[in-house]
mmCIF file of C-alpha atoms in Angstrom:
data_model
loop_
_atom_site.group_PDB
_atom_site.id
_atom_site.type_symbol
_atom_site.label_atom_id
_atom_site.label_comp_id
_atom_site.label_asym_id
_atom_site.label_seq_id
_atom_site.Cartn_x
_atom_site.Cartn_y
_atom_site.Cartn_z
ATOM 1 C CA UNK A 1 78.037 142.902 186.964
ATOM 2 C CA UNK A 2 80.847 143.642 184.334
ATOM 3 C CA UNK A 3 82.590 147.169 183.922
ATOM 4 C CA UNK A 4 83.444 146.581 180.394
ATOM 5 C CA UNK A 5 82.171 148.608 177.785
ATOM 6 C CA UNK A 6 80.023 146.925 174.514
ATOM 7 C CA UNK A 7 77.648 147.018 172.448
ATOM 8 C CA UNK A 8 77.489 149.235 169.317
ATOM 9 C CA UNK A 9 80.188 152.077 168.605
ATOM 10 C CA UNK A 10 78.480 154.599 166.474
ATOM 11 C CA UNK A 11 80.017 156.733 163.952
ATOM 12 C CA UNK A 12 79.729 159.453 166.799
ATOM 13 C CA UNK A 13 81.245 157.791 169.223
ATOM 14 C CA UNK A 14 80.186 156.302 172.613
ATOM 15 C CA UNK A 15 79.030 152.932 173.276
ATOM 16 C CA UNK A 16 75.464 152.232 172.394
ATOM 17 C CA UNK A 17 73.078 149.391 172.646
ATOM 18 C CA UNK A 18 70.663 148.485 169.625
ATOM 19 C CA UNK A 19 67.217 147.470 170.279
ATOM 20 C CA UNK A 20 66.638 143.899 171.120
ATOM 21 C CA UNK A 21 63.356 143.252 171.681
ATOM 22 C CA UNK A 22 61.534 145.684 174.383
ATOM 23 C CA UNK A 23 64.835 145.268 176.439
ATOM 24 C CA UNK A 24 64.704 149.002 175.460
ATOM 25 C CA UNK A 25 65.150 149.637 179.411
ATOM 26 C CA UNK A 26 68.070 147.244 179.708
ATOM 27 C CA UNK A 27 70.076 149.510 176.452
ATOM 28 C CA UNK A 28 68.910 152.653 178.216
ATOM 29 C CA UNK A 29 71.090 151.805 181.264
ATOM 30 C CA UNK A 30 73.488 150.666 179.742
ATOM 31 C CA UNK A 31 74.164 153.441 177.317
ATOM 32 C CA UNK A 32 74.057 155.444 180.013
ATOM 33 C CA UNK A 33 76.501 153.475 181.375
ATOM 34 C CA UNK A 34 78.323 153.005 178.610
ATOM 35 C CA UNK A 35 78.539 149.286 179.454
ATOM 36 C CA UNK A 36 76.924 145.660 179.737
ATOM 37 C CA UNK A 37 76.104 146.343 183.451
ATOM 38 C CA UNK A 38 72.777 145.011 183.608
ATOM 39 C CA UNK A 39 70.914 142.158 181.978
ATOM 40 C CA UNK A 40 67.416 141.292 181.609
ATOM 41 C CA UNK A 41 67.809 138.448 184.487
ATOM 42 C CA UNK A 42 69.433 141.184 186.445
ATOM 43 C CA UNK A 43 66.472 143.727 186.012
ATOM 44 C CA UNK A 44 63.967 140.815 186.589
ATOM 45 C CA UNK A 45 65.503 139.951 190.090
ATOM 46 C CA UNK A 46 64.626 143.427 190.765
ATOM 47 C CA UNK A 47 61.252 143.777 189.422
ATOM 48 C CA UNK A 48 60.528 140.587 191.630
ATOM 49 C CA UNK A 49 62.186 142.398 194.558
ATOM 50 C CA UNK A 50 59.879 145.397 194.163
ATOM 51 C CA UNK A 51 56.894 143.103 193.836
ATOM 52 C CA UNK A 52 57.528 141.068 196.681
ATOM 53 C CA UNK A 53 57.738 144.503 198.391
ATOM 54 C CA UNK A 54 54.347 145.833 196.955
ATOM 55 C CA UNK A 55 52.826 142.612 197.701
ATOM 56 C CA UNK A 56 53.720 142.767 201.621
ATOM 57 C CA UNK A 57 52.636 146.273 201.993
ATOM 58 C CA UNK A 58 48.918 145.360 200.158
ATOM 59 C CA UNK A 59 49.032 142.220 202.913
ATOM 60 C CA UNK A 60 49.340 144.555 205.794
ATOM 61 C CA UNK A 61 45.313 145.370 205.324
ATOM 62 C CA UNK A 62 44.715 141.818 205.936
ATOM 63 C CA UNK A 63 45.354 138.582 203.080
ATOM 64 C CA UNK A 64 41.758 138.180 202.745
ATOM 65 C CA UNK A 65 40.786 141.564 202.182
ATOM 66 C CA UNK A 66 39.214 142.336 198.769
ATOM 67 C CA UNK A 67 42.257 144.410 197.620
ATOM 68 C CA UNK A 68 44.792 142.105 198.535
ATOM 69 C CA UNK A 69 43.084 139.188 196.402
ATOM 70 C CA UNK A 70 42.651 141.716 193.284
ATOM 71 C CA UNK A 71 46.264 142.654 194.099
ATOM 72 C CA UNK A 72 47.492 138.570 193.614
ATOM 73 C CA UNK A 73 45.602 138.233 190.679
ATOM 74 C CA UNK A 74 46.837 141.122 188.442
ATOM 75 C CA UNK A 75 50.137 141.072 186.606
ATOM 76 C CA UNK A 76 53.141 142.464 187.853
ATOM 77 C CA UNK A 77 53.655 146.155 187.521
ATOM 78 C CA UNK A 78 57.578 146.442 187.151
ATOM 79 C CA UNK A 79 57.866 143.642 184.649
ATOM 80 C CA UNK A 80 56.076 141.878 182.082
ATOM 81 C CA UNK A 81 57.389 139.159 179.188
ATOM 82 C CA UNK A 82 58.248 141.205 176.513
ATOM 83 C CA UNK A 83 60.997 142.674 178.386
ATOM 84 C CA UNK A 84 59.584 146.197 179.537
ATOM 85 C CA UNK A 85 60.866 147.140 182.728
ATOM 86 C CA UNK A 86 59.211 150.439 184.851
ATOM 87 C CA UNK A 87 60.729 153.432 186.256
ATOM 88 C CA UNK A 88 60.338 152.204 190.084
ATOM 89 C CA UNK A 89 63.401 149.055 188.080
ATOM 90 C CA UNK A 90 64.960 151.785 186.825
ATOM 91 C CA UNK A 91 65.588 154.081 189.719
ATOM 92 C CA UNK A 92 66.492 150.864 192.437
ATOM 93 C CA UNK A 93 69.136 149.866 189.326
ATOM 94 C CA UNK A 94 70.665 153.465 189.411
ATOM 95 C CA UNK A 95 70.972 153.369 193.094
ATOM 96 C CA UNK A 96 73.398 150.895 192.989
ATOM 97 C CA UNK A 97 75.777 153.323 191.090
ATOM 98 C CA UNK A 98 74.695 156.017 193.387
ATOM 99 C CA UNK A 99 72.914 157.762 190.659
ATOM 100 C CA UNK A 100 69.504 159.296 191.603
ATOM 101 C CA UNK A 101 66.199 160.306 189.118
ATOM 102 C CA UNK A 102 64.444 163.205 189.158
ATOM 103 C CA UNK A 103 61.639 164.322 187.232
ATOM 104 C CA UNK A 104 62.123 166.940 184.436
ATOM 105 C CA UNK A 105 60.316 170.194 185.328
ATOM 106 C CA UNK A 106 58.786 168.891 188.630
ATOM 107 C CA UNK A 107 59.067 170.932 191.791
ATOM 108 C CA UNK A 108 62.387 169.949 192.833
ATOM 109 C CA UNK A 109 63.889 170.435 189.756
ATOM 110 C CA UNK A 110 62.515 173.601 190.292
ATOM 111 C CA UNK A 111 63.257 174.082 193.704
ATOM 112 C CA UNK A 112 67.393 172.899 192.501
ATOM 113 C CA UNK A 113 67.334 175.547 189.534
ATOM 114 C CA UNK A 114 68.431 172.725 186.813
ATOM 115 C CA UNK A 115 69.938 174.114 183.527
ATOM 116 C CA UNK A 116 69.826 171.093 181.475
ATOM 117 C CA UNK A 117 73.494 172.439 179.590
ATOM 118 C CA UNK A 118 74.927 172.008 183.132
ATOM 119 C CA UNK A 119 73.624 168.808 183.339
ATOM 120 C CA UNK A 120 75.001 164.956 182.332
ATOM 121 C CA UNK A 121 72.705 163.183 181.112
ATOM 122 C CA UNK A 122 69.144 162.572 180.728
ATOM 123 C CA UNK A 123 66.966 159.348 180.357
ATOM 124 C CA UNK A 124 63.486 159.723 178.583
ATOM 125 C CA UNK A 125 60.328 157.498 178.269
ATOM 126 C CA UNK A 126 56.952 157.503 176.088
ATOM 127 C CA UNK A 127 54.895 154.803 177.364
ATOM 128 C CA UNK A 128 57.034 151.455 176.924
ATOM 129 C CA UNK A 129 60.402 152.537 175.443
ATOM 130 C CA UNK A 130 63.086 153.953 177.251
ATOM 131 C CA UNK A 131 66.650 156.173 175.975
ATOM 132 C CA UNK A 132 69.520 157.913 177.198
ATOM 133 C CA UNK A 133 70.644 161.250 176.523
ATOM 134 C CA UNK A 134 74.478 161.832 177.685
ATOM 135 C CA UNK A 135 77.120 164.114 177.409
ATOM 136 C CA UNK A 136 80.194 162.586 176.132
ATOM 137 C CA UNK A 137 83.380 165.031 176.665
ATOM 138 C CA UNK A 138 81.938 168.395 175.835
ATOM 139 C CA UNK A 139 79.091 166.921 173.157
ATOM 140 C CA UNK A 140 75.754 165.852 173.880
ATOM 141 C CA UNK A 141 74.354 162.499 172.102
ATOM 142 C CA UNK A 142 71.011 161.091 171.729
ATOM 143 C CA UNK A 143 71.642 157.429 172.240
ATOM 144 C CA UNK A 144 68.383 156.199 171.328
ATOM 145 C CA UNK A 145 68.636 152.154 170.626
ATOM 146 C CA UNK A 146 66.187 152.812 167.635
ATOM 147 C CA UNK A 147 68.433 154.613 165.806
ATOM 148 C CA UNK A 148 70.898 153.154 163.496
ATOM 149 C CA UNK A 149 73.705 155.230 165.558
ATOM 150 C CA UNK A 150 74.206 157.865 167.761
ATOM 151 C CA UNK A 151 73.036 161.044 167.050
ATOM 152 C CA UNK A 152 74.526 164.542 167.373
ATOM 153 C CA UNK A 153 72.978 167.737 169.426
ATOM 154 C CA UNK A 154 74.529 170.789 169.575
ATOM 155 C CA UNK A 155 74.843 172.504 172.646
ATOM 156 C CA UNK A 156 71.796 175.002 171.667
ATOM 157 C CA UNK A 157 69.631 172.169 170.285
ATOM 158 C CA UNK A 158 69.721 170.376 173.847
ATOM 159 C CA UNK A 159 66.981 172.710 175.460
ATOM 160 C CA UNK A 160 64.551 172.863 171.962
ATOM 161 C CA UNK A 161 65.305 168.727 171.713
ATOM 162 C CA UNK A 162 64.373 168.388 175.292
ATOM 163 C CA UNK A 163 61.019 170.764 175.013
ATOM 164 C CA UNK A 164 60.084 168.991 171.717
ATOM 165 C CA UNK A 165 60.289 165.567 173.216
ATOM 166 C CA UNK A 166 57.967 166.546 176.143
ATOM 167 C CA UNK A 167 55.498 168.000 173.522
ATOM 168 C CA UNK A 168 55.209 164.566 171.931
ATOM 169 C CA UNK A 169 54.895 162.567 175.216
ATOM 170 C CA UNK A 170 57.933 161.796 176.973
ATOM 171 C CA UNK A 171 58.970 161.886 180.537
ATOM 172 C CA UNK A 172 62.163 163.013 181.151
ATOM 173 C CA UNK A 173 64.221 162.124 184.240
ATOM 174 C CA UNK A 174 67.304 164.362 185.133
ATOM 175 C CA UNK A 175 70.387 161.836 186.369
ATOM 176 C CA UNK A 176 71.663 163.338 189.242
ATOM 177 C CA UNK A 177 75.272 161.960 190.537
ATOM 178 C CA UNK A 178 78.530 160.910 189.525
ATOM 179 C CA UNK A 179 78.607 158.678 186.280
ATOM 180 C CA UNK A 180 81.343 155.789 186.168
ATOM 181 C CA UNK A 181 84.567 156.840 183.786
ATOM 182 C CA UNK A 182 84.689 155.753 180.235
ATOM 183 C CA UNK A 183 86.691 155.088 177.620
ATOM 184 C CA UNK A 184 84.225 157.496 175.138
ATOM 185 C CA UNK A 185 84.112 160.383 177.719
ATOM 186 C CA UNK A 186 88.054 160.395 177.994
ATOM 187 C CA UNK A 187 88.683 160.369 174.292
ATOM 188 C CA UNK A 188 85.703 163.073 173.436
ATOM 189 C CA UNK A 189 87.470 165.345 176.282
ATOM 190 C CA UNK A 190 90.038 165.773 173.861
ATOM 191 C CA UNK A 191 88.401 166.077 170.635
ATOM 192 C CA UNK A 192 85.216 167.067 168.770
ATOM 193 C CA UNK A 193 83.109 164.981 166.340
ATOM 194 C CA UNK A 194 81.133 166.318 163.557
ATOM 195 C CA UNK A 195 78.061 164.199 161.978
ATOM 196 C CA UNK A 196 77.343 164.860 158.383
ATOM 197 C CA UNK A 197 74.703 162.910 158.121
ATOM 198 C CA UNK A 198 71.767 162.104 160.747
ATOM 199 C CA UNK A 199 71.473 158.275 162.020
ATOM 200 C CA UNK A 200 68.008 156.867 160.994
ATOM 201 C CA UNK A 201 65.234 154.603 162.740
ATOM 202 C CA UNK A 202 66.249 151.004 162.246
ATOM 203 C CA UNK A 203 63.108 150.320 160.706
ATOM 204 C CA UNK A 204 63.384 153.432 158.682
ATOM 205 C CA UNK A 205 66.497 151.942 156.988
ATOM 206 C CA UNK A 206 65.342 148.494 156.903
ATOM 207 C CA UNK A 207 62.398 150.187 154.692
ATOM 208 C CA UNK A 208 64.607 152.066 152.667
ATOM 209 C CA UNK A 209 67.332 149.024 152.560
ATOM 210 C CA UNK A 210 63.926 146.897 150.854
ATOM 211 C CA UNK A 211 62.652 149.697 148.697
ATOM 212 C CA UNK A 212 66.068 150.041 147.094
ATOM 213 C CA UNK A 213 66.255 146.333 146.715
ATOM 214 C CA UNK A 214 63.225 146.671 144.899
ATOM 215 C CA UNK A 215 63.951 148.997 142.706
ATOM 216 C CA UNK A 216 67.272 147.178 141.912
ATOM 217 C CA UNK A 217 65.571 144.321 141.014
ATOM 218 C CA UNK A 218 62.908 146.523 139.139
ATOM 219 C CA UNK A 219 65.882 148.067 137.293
ATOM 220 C CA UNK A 220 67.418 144.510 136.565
ATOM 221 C CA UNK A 221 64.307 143.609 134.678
ATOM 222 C CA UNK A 222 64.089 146.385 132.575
ATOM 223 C CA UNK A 223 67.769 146.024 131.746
ATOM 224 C CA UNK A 224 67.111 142.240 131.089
ATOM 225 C CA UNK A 225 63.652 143.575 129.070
ATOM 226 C CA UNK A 226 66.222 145.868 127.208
ATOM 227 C CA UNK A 227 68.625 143.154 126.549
ATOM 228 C CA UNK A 228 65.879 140.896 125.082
ATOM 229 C CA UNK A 229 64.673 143.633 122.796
ATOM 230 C CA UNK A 230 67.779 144.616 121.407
ATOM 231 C CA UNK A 231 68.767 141.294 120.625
ATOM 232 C CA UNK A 232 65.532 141.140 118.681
ATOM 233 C CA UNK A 233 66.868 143.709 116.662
ATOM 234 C CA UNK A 234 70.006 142.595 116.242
ATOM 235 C CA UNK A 235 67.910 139.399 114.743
ATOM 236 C CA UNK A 236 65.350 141.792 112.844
ATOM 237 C CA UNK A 237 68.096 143.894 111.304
ATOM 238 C CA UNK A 238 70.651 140.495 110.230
ATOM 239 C CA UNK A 239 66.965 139.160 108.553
ATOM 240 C CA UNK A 240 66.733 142.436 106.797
ATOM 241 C CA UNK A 241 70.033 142.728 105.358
ATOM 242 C CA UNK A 242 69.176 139.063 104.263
ATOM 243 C CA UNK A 243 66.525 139.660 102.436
ATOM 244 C CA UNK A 244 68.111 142.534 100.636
ATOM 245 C CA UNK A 245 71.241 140.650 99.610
ATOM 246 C CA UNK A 246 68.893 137.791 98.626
ATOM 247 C CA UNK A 247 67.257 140.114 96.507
ATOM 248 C CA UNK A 248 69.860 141.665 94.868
ATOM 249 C CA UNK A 249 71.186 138.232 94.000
ATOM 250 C CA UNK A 250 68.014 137.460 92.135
ATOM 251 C CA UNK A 251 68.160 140.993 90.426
ATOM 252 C CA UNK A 252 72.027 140.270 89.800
ATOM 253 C CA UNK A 253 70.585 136.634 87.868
ATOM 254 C CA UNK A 254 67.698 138.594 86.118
ATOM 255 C CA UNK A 255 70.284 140.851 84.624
ATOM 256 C CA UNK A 256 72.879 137.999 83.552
ATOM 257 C CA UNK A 257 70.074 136.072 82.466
ATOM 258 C CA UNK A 258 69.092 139.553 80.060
ATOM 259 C CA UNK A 259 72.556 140.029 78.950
ATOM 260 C CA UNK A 260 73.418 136.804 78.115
ATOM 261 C CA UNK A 261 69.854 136.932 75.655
ATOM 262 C CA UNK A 262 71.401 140.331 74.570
ATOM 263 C CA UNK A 263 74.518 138.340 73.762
ATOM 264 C CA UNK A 264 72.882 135.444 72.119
ATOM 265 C CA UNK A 265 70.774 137.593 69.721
ATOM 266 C CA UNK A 266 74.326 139.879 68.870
ATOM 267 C CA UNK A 267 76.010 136.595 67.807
ATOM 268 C CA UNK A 268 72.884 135.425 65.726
ATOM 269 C CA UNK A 269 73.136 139.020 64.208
ATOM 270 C CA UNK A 270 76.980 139.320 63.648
ATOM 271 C CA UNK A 271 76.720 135.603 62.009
ATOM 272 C CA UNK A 272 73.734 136.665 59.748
ATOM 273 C CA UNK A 273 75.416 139.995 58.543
ATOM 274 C CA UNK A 274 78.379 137.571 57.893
ATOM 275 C CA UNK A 275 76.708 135.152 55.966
ATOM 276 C CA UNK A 276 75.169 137.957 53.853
ATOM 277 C CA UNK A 277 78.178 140.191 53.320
ATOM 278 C CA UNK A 278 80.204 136.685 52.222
ATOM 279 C CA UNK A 279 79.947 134.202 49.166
ATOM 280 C CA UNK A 280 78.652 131.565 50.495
ATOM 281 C CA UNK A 281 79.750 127.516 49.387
ATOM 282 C CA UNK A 282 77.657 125.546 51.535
ATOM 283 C CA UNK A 283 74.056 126.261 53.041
ATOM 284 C CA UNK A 284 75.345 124.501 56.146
ATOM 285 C CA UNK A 285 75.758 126.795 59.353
ATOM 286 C CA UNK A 286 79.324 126.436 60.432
ATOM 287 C CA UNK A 287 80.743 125.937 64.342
ATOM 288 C CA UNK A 288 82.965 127.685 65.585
ATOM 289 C CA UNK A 289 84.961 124.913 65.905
ATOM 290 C CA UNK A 290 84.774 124.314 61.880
ATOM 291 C CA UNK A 291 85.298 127.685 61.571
ATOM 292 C CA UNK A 292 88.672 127.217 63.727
ATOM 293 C CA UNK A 293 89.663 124.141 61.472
ATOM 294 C CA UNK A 294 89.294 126.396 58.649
ATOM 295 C CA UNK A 295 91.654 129.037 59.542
ATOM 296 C CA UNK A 296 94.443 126.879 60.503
ATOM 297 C CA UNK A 297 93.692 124.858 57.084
ATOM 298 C CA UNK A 298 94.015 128.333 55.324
ATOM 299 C CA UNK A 299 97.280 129.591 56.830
ATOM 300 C CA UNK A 300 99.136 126.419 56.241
ATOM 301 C CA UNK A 301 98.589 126.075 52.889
ATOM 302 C CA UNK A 302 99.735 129.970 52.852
ATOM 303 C CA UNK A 303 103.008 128.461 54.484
ATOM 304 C CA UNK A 304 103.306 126.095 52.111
ATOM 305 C CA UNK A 305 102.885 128.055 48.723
ATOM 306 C CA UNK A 306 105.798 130.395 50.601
ATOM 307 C CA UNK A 307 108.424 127.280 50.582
ATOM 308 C CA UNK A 308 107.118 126.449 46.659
ATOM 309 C CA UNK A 309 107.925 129.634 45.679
ATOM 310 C CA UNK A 310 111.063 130.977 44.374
ATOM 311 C CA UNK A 311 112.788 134.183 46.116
ATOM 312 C CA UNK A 312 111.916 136.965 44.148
ATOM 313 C CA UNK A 313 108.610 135.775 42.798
ATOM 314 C CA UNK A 314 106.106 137.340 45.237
ATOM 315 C CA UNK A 315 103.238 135.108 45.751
ATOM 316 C CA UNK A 316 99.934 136.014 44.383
ATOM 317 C CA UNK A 317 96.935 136.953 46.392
ATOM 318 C CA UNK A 318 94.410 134.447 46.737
ATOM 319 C CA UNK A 319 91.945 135.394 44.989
ATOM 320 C CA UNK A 320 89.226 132.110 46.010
ATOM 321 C CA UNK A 321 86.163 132.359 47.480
ATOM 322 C CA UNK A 322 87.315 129.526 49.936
ATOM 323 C CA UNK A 323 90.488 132.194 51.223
ATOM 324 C CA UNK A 324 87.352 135.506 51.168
ATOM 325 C CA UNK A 325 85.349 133.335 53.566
ATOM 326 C CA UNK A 326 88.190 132.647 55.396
ATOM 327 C CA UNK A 327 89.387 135.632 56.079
ATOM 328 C CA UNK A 328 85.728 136.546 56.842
ATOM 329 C CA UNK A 329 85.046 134.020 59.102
ATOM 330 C CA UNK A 330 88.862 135.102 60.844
ATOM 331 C CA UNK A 331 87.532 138.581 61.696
ATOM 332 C CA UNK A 332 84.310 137.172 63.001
ATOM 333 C CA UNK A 333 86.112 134.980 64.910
ATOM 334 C CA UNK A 334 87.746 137.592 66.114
ATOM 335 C CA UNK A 335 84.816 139.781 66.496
ATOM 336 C CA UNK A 336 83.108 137.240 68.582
ATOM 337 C CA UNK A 337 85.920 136.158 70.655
ATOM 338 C CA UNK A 338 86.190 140.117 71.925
ATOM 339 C CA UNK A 339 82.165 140.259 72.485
ATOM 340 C CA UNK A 340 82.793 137.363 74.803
ATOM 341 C CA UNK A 341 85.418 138.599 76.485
ATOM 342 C CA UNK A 342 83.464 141.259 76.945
ATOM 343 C CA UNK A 343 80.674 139.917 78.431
ATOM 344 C CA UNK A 344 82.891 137.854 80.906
ATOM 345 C CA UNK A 345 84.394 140.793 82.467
ATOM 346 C CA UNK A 346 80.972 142.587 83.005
ATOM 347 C CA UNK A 347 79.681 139.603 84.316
ATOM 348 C CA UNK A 348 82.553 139.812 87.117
ATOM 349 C CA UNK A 349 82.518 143.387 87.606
ATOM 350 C CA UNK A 350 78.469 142.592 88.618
ATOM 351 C CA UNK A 351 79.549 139.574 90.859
ATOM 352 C CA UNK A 352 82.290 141.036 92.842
ATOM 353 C CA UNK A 353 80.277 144.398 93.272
ATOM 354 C CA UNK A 354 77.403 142.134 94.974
ATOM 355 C CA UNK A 355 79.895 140.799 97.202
ATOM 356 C CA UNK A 356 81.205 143.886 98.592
ATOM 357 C CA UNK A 357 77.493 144.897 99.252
ATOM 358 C CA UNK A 358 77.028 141.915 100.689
ATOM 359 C CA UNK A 359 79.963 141.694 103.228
ATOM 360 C CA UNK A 360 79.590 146.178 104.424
#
């Protein structure tokens, strides 16, 4: 058997076995303890010991009596394979330590006036599971391998935890004798824990641990769900703005399309009222490249009647029709060149508007 303390620390302190199985009788004795004393091999040797001892007393009424057959064929009593271990393997394991059991409440309790705060420790059972209650340095602890730790009781809980575990069931066994040192008992002698928060059943957590893993992954397909929508529109909203530039582009070309008819028919008017305000010497329509060719025709031979003439001698006006229509046909030039320009920079005032729209 080793002396060394294992198993689990808690946040509490002390040394405390987790459940294993139904070895629940093996991490009884050992929290109580507060060490790996005792194994499951080293409980069965004893359940066999007590067996062997049952069996020889049954065999003293004769080994082909009735009782002594039934006895051989049922299972053993101190032991089966799942790992439960009874009281009678409980009591010869605590002997070895010189630690004795006595019943909670029976007549020698009675009869030795127990006061459970007085006490060390306790160790309770409910059908197949066994735990330890112990006072560590001047705190009692519920070591209970279910729980995810150990577990706090004041020193005025003790009595109502005690009573409310033999309402539900539970034997209780008083451990009478001298416990052997540890390293938790020394160090709690010299200070106090506090617990904030209560340890759980392991199965309690392990249901809580799945239920938030659940809901994570619940939450992680809504956010995914989320994700997907909102990208949709994102898409919905780019389409939209789309559309609308698309149709203001084919407003934009309905409206150059108007102007420039606007335009067109202005020209065909200015040239009209031209052609009727001016003698005319041709029915042909002149270009505006003719027209051009005209004007520079007209001012040269202005130049050159300059040089011809003497100083002093101001020229005369011409007075042709051919110099009129000129001149006419100048300021519509002129006219027309400005209703173009016009139009140009209206048509890019329209364009870069539409691209400013079409970048916000």
């Amino acid at each position: 058997m080793s002396g060394k303390p294992a198993g689990n620390k808690g946040r509490a302190g002390g040394t405390r076995e987790e459940q294993e199985g139904s070895l629940c009788a093996q991490h009884c004795l050992n929290n109580l303890l507060q060490g790996e004393y005792f194994s499951p091999v080293e409980l069965s040797s004893i359940a066999h010991q007590l067996d062997e001892e049952e069996r020889m007393r049954m065999a003293e009424g004769g080994v082909t009596s009735e009782d002594y057959r039934t006895f051989l064929q049922q299972p053993s009593g101190n032991m089966d394979d799942s790992g439960f271990f009874s009281i009678q393997v409980i009591s010869n394991a605590l002997k070895v330590w010189g630690l004795e059991l006595i019943l909670f409440n029976s007549p020698e309790y009675q009869r030795l006036r127990i006061d459970p705060i007085n006490e060390r420790s306790f160790i309770c059972n409910y059908k197949e599971h066994w735990f330890t209650v112990r006072k560590l340095g001047k705190q009692w602890f519920n070591l209970n391998s279910l729980l995810t730790g150990p577990e706090l009781i004041s020193d005025t809980y003790l009595a109502l935890f005690l009573a409310q575990l033999q309402q539900e069931g539970y034997s209780i066994f008083v451990v009478k004798g001298d416990l052997p040192d540890c390293e938790a008992d020394q160090l709690l002698q010299m200070i106090r824990v506090q617990q904030m928060h209560r340890p759980k059943l392991i199965g309690e957590e392990l249901a809580q641990l799945k239920e938030q893993r659940v809901q994570k992954t619940d939450l992680e397909r809504v956010l995914e769900a989320n994700d997907g929508s909102g990208m949709l529109d994102e898409d919905e909203e780019d389409l939209q703005r789309a559309l609308a530039l698309s149709r203001q582009e084919i407003d934009l070309e309905d409206e150059e399309a108007d102007l420039r008819r606007a335009i067109q028919l202005s020209m065909q008017g200015t040239s009209r009222n031209t052609c009727q305000d001016t003698p005319q010497t041709s029915g042909t329509h002149l270009t505006s490249e003719e027209l051009r060719k005209r004007r520079e025709a007209y001012f040269e031979k202005q130049q050159q009647q300059q040089q011809q003439d003497p100083p002093g001698h101001p020229c005369e006006k011409p007075n042709t029709s051919s110099g009129a229509l000129d001149s006419d046909l100048g300021d519509a030039m002129s006219e027309e060149d400005m209703l173009q320009a016009a139009v140009t920079m209206s048509l890019e005032t329209v364009r870069s508007n539409f691209k400013t729209e079409g970048k916000k």
